[in-house]
GROMACS .gro file of C-alpha atoms in nm:
model
  315
    1MET     CA    1   1.248  -0.566   0.136
    2THR     CA    2   1.185  -0.281  -0.100
    3SER     CA    3   1.154  -0.178  -0.458
    4SER     CA    4   1.128   0.176  -0.583
    5ASP     CA    5   0.750   0.199  -0.550
    6ARG     CA    6   0.675  -0.029  -0.255
    7ILE     CA    7   0.797  -0.135   0.087
    8THR     CA    8   0.715  -0.400   0.349
    9LEU     CA    9   0.763  -0.350   0.724
   10ARG     CA   10   0.752  -0.639   0.974
   11PHE     CA   11   0.757  -0.618   1.352
   12LEU     CA   12   0.586  -0.753   1.663
   13ALA     CA   13   0.287  -0.591   1.831
   14ALA     CA   14   0.401  -0.493   2.180
   15PRO     CA   15   0.208  -0.488   2.510
   16GLN     CA   16   0.217  -0.106   2.510
   17ASP     CA   17   0.028  -0.109   2.178
   18THR     CA   18  -0.288  -0.252   2.334
   19ALA     CA   19  -0.609  -0.067   2.408
   20ALA     CA   20  -0.780  -0.031   2.747
   21GLY     CA   21  -0.807  -0.378   2.897
   22GLY     CA   22  -0.490  -0.500   2.723
   23ALA     CA   23  -0.658  -0.769   2.511
   24THR     CA   24  -0.611  -0.626   2.162
   25VAL     CA   25  -0.407  -0.357   1.989
   26ALA     CA   26  -0.567  -0.010   1.987
   27ALA     CA   27  -0.698   0.116   1.654
   28GLY     CA   28  -0.492   0.432   1.704
   29ARG     CA   29  -0.172   0.228   1.714
   30VAL     CA   30  -0.268   0.049   1.391
   31LEU     CA   31  -0.328   0.390   1.233
   32GLU     CA   32   0.023   0.491   1.340
   33TRP     CA   33   0.164   0.179   1.171
   34ILE     CA   34  -0.030   0.256   0.854
   35ASP     CA   35   0.105   0.611   0.846
   36LYS     CA   36   0.461   0.493   0.911
   37ALA     CA   37   0.454   0.238   0.627
   38GLY     CA   38   0.288   0.483   0.389
   39TYR     CA   39   0.538   0.755   0.478
   40ALA     CA   40   0.835   0.526   0.417
   41CYS     CA   41   0.695   0.432   0.077
   42ALA     CA   42   0.623   0.794  -0.022
   43VAL     CA   43   0.969   0.914   0.086
   44GLY     CA   44   1.131   0.626  -0.101
   45TRP     CA   45   0.947   0.716  -0.421
   46SER     CA   46   0.982   1.095  -0.405
   47ALA     CA   47   1.328   1.114  -0.244
   48SER     CA   48   1.184   1.403  -0.045
   49TYR     CA   49   1.036   1.475   0.295
   50CYS     CA   50   0.658   1.412   0.283
   51VAL     CA   51   0.353   1.512   0.484
   52THR     CA   52   0.031   1.317   0.531
   53ALA     CA   53  -0.263   1.487   0.358
   54TYR     CA   54  -0.534   1.222   0.378
   55VAL     CA   55  -0.616   0.882   0.522
   56GLY     CA   56  -0.933   0.716   0.398
   57ASN     CA   57  -1.173   0.432   0.469
   58VAL     CA   58  -0.982   0.231   0.728
   59HIS     CA   59  -1.192  -0.078   0.805
   60PHE     CA   60  -1.063  -0.281   1.100
   61THR     CA   61  -1.159  -0.635   0.999
   62ARG     CA   62  -0.995  -0.843   1.273
   63PRO     CA   63  -0.846  -0.784   1.618
   64ILE     CA   64  -0.469  -0.785   1.663
   65ALA     CA   65  -0.320  -0.931   1.982
   66SER     CA   66  -0.005  -0.829   2.163
   67GLY     CA   67   0.275  -1.056   2.039
   68ASP     CA   68   0.129  -1.096   1.689
   69MET     CA   69   0.368  -1.051   1.399
   70ILE     CA   70   0.262  -0.752   1.190
   71GLU     CA   71   0.322  -0.704   0.822
   72ALA     CA   72   0.251  -0.361   0.675
   73ARG     CA   73   0.278  -0.344   0.296
   74ALA     CA   74   0.274  -0.007   0.119
   75ARG     CA   75   0.278   0.062  -0.255
   76ILE     CA   76   0.237   0.363  -0.480
   77ILE     CA   77  -0.081   0.338  -0.687
   78GLN     CA   78  -0.116   0.692  -0.827
   79THR     CA   79   0.081   1.015  -0.849
   80GLY     CA   80  -0.015   1.374  -0.913
   81ARG     CA   81   0.221   1.665  -0.964
   82THR     CA   82   0.328   1.681  -0.597
   83SER     CA   83   0.116   1.406  -0.440
   84MET     CA   84   0.121   1.028  -0.411
   85GLN     CA   85  -0.162   0.788  -0.334
   86VAL     CA   86  -0.027   0.497  -0.131
   87LEU     CA   87  -0.215   0.173  -0.065
   88VAL     CA   88  -0.130   0.020   0.273
   89THR     CA   89  -0.240  -0.327   0.380
   90VAL     CA   90  -0.185  -0.460   0.730
   91GLY     CA   91  -0.184  -0.830   0.814
   92ALA     CA   92  -0.126  -1.013   1.142
   93ALA     CA   93  -0.001  -1.362   1.218
   94ASP     CA   94   0.097  -1.587   1.504
   95VAL     CA   95   0.477  -1.582   1.524
   96ARG     CA   96   0.489  -1.962   1.493
   97SER     CA   97   0.259  -2.005   1.192
   98ARG     CA   98   0.366  -1.689   1.000
   99GLU     CA   99   0.032  -1.715   0.815
  100PHE     CA  100  -0.080  -1.355   0.776
  101THR     CA  101  -0.449  -1.272   0.762
  102PRO     CA  102  -0.576  -0.924   0.664
  103ALA     CA  103  -0.646  -0.680   0.947
  104THR     CA  104  -0.707  -0.359   0.752
  105HIS     CA  105  -0.620  -0.164   0.439
  106CYS     CA  106  -0.659   0.193   0.320
  107ILE     CA  107  -0.532   0.460   0.083
  108LEU     CA  108  -0.320   0.748   0.209
  109VAL     CA  109  -0.222   1.064   0.025
  110PHE     CA  110   0.119   1.218   0.086
  111VAL     CA  111   0.255   1.546  -0.047
  112ALA     CA  112   0.627   1.589  -0.107
  113VAL     CA  113   0.768   1.913   0.034
  114ASP     CA  114   1.105   2.089   0.052
  115ALA     CA  115   1.283   2.214   0.365
  116ALA     CA  116   1.052   2.518   0.375
  117GLY     CA  117   0.740   2.304   0.353
  118VAL     CA  118   0.665   2.405  -0.007
  119PRO     CA  119   0.524   2.122  -0.225
  120VAL     CA  120   0.768   1.985  -0.482
  121GLU     CA  121   0.712   1.770  -0.789
  122VAL     CA  122   0.738   1.392  -0.761
  123PRO     CA  123   0.838   1.139  -1.029
  124ALA     CA  124   0.537   1.017  -1.225
  125TRP     CA  125   0.433   0.659  -1.148
  126HIS     CA  126   0.298   0.445  -1.431
  127PRO     CA  127   0.118   0.112  -1.383
  128GLU     CA  128   0.295  -0.183  -1.540
  129THR     CA  129   0.076  -0.486  -1.459
  130GLY     CA  130  -0.295  -0.557  -1.473
  131ASP     CA  131  -0.307  -0.535  -1.093
  132ASP     CA  132  -0.129  -0.197  -1.107
  133ARG     CA  133  -0.373  -0.066  -1.366
  134LEU     CA  134  -0.682  -0.172  -1.169
  135LEU     CA  135  -0.553  -0.016  -0.846
  136ASN     CA  136  -0.457   0.300  -1.034
  137HIS     CA  137  -0.806   0.318  -1.185
  138ARG     CA  138  -0.969   0.279  -0.843
  139ALA     CA  139  -0.741   0.549  -0.702
  140GLU     CA  140  -0.830   0.789  -0.983
  141GLU     CA  141  -1.201   0.716  -0.930
  142ARG     CA  142  -1.173   0.820  -0.565
  143LEU     CA  143  -1.039   1.170  -0.630
  144ALA     CA  144  -1.375   1.340  -0.691
  145PRO     CA  145  -1.574   1.148  -0.422
  146ARG     CA  146  -1.298   1.222  -0.171
  147ARG     CA  147  -1.329   1.595  -0.237
  148ALA     CA  148  -1.708   1.571  -0.208
  149ILE     CA  149  -1.682   1.394   0.130
  150ARG     CA  150  -1.424   1.649   0.252
  151ASP     CA  151  -1.643   1.943   0.147
  152SER     CA  152  -1.952   1.785   0.303
  153MET     CA  153  -1.770   1.743   0.633
  154LEU     CA  154  -1.627   2.096   0.624
  155ALA     CA  155  -1.970   2.245   0.553
  156GLU     CA  156  -2.114   2.126   0.884
  157ALA     CA  157  -2.107   2.355   1.188
  158TYR     CA  158  -2.049   2.212   1.535
  159THR     CA  159  -2.166   2.454   1.803
  160ASP     CA  160  -2.290   2.454   2.160
  161GLU     CA  161  -2.641   2.402   2.020
  162GLY     CA  162  -2.555   2.034   1.991
  163THR     CA  163  -2.662   1.827   2.290
  164THR     CA  164  -2.517   1.484   2.211
  165ALA     CA  165  -2.232   1.307   2.394
  166ARG     CA  166  -1.898   1.481   2.354
  167THR     CA  167  -1.539   1.435   2.475
  168VAL     CA  168  -1.268   1.701   2.447
  169PHE     CA  169  -0.899   1.642   2.519
  170ARG     CA  170  -0.662   1.941   2.545
  171PHE     CA  171  -0.283   1.925   2.581
  172LEU     CA  172   0.046   2.057   2.442
  173ALA     CA  173   0.219   1.886   2.147
  174ALA     CA  174   0.539   1.749   2.302
  175PRO     CA  175   0.890   1.721   2.154
  176ALA     CA  176   0.850   1.341   2.149
  177ASP     CA  177   0.565   1.390   1.898
  178ALA     CA  178   0.787   1.567   1.644
  179ASN     CA  179   0.861   1.447   1.293
  180TYR     CA  180   1.164   1.547   1.085
  181GLY     CA  181   0.992   1.873   0.995
  182GLY     CA  182   0.947   1.976   1.359
  183ASN     CA  183   0.570   1.919   1.358
  184ALA     CA  184   0.356   1.643   1.507
  185HIS     CA  185   0.371   1.310   1.324
  186GLY     CA  186   0.061   1.236   1.116
  187GLY     CA  187   0.045   0.895   1.283
  188THR     CA  188   0.054   1.057   1.627
  189VAL     CA  189  -0.240   1.280   1.534
  190LEU     CA  190  -0.429   0.969   1.419
  191ARG     CA  191  -0.365   0.809   1.759
  192TRP     CA  192  -0.496   1.120   1.937
  193ILE     CA  193  -0.810   1.105   1.724
  194ASP     CA  194  -0.869   0.740   1.809
  195GLU     CA  195  -0.809   0.790   2.182
  196THR     CA  196  -1.057   1.077   2.205
  197ALA     CA  197  -1.317   0.900   1.993
  198TYR     CA  198  -1.277   0.590   2.212
  199ALA     CA  199  -1.341   0.793   2.527
  200CYS     CA  200  -1.658   0.931   2.369
  201ALA     CA  201  -1.778   0.586   2.257
  202ALA     CA  202  -1.692   0.421   2.589
  203GLY     CA  203  -1.887   0.686   2.774
  204TRP     CA  204  -2.193   0.604   2.563
  205SER     CA  205  -2.159   0.225   2.568
  206SER     CA  206  -1.883   0.056   2.770
  207GLU     CA  207  -1.507   0.033   2.808
  208ALA     CA  208  -1.513  -0.260   2.564
  209ALA     CA  209  -1.589  -0.022   2.274
  210VAL     CA  210  -1.363  -0.070   1.970
  211ALA     CA  211  -1.318   0.117   1.644
  212VAL     CA  212  -1.426  -0.065   1.329
  213TYR     CA  213  -1.383   0.224   1.087
  214SER     CA  214  -1.204   0.557   1.050
  215GLY     CA  215  -1.233   0.768   0.737
  216GLY     CA  216  -1.249   1.110   0.578
  217ILE     CA  217  -0.928   1.197   0.762
  218HIS     CA  218  -0.801   1.517   0.605
  219PHE     CA  219  -0.495   1.704   0.729
  220PHE     CA  220  -0.527   2.076   0.659
  221ARG     CA  221  -0.227   2.223   0.841
  222PRO     CA  222   0.059   2.097   1.061
  223ILE     CA  223   0.061   2.097   1.440
  224ARG     CA  224   0.368   2.270   1.578
  225ILE     CA  225   0.550   2.129   1.877
  226GLY     CA  226   0.466   2.335   2.187
  227HIS     CA  227   0.128   2.441   2.052
  228ILE     CA  228  -0.204   2.364   2.218
  229VAL     CA  229  -0.386   2.065   2.071
  230GLU     CA  230  -0.762   2.031   2.115
  231VAL     CA  231  -0.925   1.704   2.003
  232ASP     CA  232  -1.305   1.727   2.003
  233ALA     CA  233  -1.508   1.408   1.953
  234ARG     CA  234  -1.887   1.418   1.925
  235LEU     CA  235  -2.134   1.133   1.885
  236ILE     CA  236  -2.361   1.237   1.599
  237HIS     CA  237  -2.541   0.917   1.494
  238THR     CA  238  -2.616   0.571   1.627
  239GLY     CA  239  -2.718   0.262   1.436
  240GLU     CA  240  -2.865  -0.039   1.606
  241ARG     CA  241  -2.514  -0.155   1.700
  242SER     CA  242  -2.285   0.130   1.597
  243MET     CA  243  -2.172   0.473   1.715
  244HIS     CA  244  -2.066   0.736   1.459
  245ILE     CA  245  -1.829   0.993   1.604
  246ALA     CA  246  -1.710   1.312   1.433
  247VAL     CA  247  -1.365   1.425   1.545
  248HIS     CA  248  -1.206   1.766   1.489
  249VAL     CA  249  -0.848   1.853   1.584
  250ARG     CA  250  -0.761   2.218   1.637
  251SER     CA  251  -0.431   2.373   1.732
  252GLY     CA  252  -0.265   2.706   1.794
  253SER     CA  253  -0.018   2.904   2.000
  254PRO     CA  254  -0.058   2.903   2.381
  255ARG     CA  255  -0.050   3.282   2.352
  256THR     CA  256  -0.382   3.275   2.163
  257PRO     CA  257  -0.567   2.977   2.317
  258HIS     CA  258  -0.907   3.101   2.197
  259ALA     CA  259  -0.801   3.121   1.831
  260LEU     CA  260  -0.726   2.758   1.751
  261GLU     CA  261  -0.740   2.654   1.384
  262LEU     CA  262  -0.874   2.332   1.238
  263THR     CA  263  -0.587   2.097   1.151
  264THR     CA  264  -0.756   1.759   1.099
  265GLN     CA  265  -1.105   1.610   1.072
  266CYS     CA  266  -1.226   1.251   1.085
  267MET     CA  267  -1.530   1.028   1.115
  268SER     CA  268  -1.494   0.712   1.327
  269ILE     CA  269  -1.735   0.426   1.388
  270PHE     CA  270  -1.725   0.222   1.708
  271VAL     CA  271  -1.908  -0.089   1.825
  272ASP     CA  272  -1.943  -0.244   2.171
  273PRO     CA  273  -1.857  -0.617   2.144
  274GLY     CA  274  -2.002  -0.864   2.391
  275ALA     CA  275  -1.837  -1.172   2.540
  276ASP     CA  276  -1.902  -1.361   2.215
  277GLY     CA  277  -1.727  -1.091   2.012
  278ARG     CA  278  -2.048  -0.977   1.840
  279ALA     CA  279  -2.149  -0.612   1.853
  280ARG     CA  280  -2.415  -0.544   2.113
  281GLU     CA  281  -2.706  -0.307   2.068
  282VAL     CA  282  -2.627   0.047   2.177
  283ALA     CA  283  -2.856   0.306   2.330
  284PRO     CA  284  -3.018   0.512   2.052
  285LEU     CA  285  -2.912   0.874   2.024
  286VAL     CA  286  -3.186   1.115   2.128
  287LEU     CA  287  -3.190   1.419   1.900
  288HIS     CA  288  -3.301   1.725   2.096
  289SER     CA  289  -3.187   2.020   1.885
  290ASP     CA  290  -3.191   2.120   1.520
  291GLU     CA  291  -2.813   2.077   1.518
  292ASP     CA  292  -2.848   1.723   1.653
  293ARG     CA  293  -3.089   1.636   1.372
  294ARG     CA  294  -2.874   1.806   1.107
  295LEU     CA  295  -2.558   1.620   1.211
  296ASP     CA  296  -2.746   1.290   1.233
  297ALA     CA  297  -2.862   1.340   0.872
  298HIS     CA  298  -2.505   1.433   0.778
  299ALA     CA  299  -2.373   1.103   0.916
  300ILE     CA  300  -2.635   0.910   0.720
  301ASP     CA  301  -2.537   1.097   0.404
  302LEU     CA  302  -2.169   1.011   0.458
  303ILE     CA  303  -2.265   0.644   0.488
  304ARG     CA  304  -2.437   0.672   0.150
  305MET     CA  305  -2.139   0.849  -0.009
  306ARG     CA  306  -1.892   0.590   0.118
  307GLY     CA  307  -2.119   0.308   0.004
  308GLU     CA  308  -2.101   0.432  -0.355
  309LEU     CA  309  -1.723   0.378  -0.376
  310GLU     CA  310  -1.599   0.072  -0.563
  311ALA     CA  311  -1.413  -0.175  -0.342
  312LEU     CA  312  -1.036  -0.189  -0.375
  313PRO     CA  313  -0.912  -0.514  -0.537
  314ILE     CA  314  -0.712  -0.639  -0.240
  315GLY     CA  315  -0.585  -0.994  -0.285
   0.00000   0.00000   0.00000
């Protein structure tokens, strides 16, 4: 069911969508669904191929089980000259009750491009209802804070001076990962980020670790099929019951494996739920080096910056 500025996708969560242990759907798979719904909406509005530029503030508010019915709703809430802000909400329901409850929501930014990958203009979107106007206002408000968060994350250096827990995955982008432009799907990159961050969190806490937040996800350049992909996840801050993990994705030609370029960055937060479902205390991060202390302070500053954003009016 579609209209020109929105779309709804419905499908069942499959067993292969679940995380380690098989009890609930992996956050990375939910991120793929979000990207797919947002992409369909952006393409429908722009009538052009689109690339993911940003995914922000994904709060995972409830677990999703294999066999649940999923509803992913996407709608345009703001347009620039070549970009579109798309609000995606994901709900889950038992197939018998069909009563959907919210699982997550977020804003994505897509850029319309031509066959050569050059940005092209998109039709201007104008709010028509009070709900449209409020969402549009919130989207406009986020433009400057989003740039500030991006610049703050880019300003930090991650070197071998850091001593905290770290997981690095390295592999080749496969043909099965390709989108219509011949590069890796944005949703696939989001799944890689979640998988690597999970491995880092599980190593610090337990295999029960789950993502409760992913944000500040900026896509700077595409990942070409056949290129090396390096996903580097580092634990930079712990709360009493949370683990804050910075993830950087780099890629480049196998001919120059030591000259990989940054393609994507992200900050993810994981918790370690106990048998009762409540987050357990995690071991505190010991800060040995100046870099450890600097990145810990950076994570705390990002928490403050995110906390200053007005909540989206999601019904």
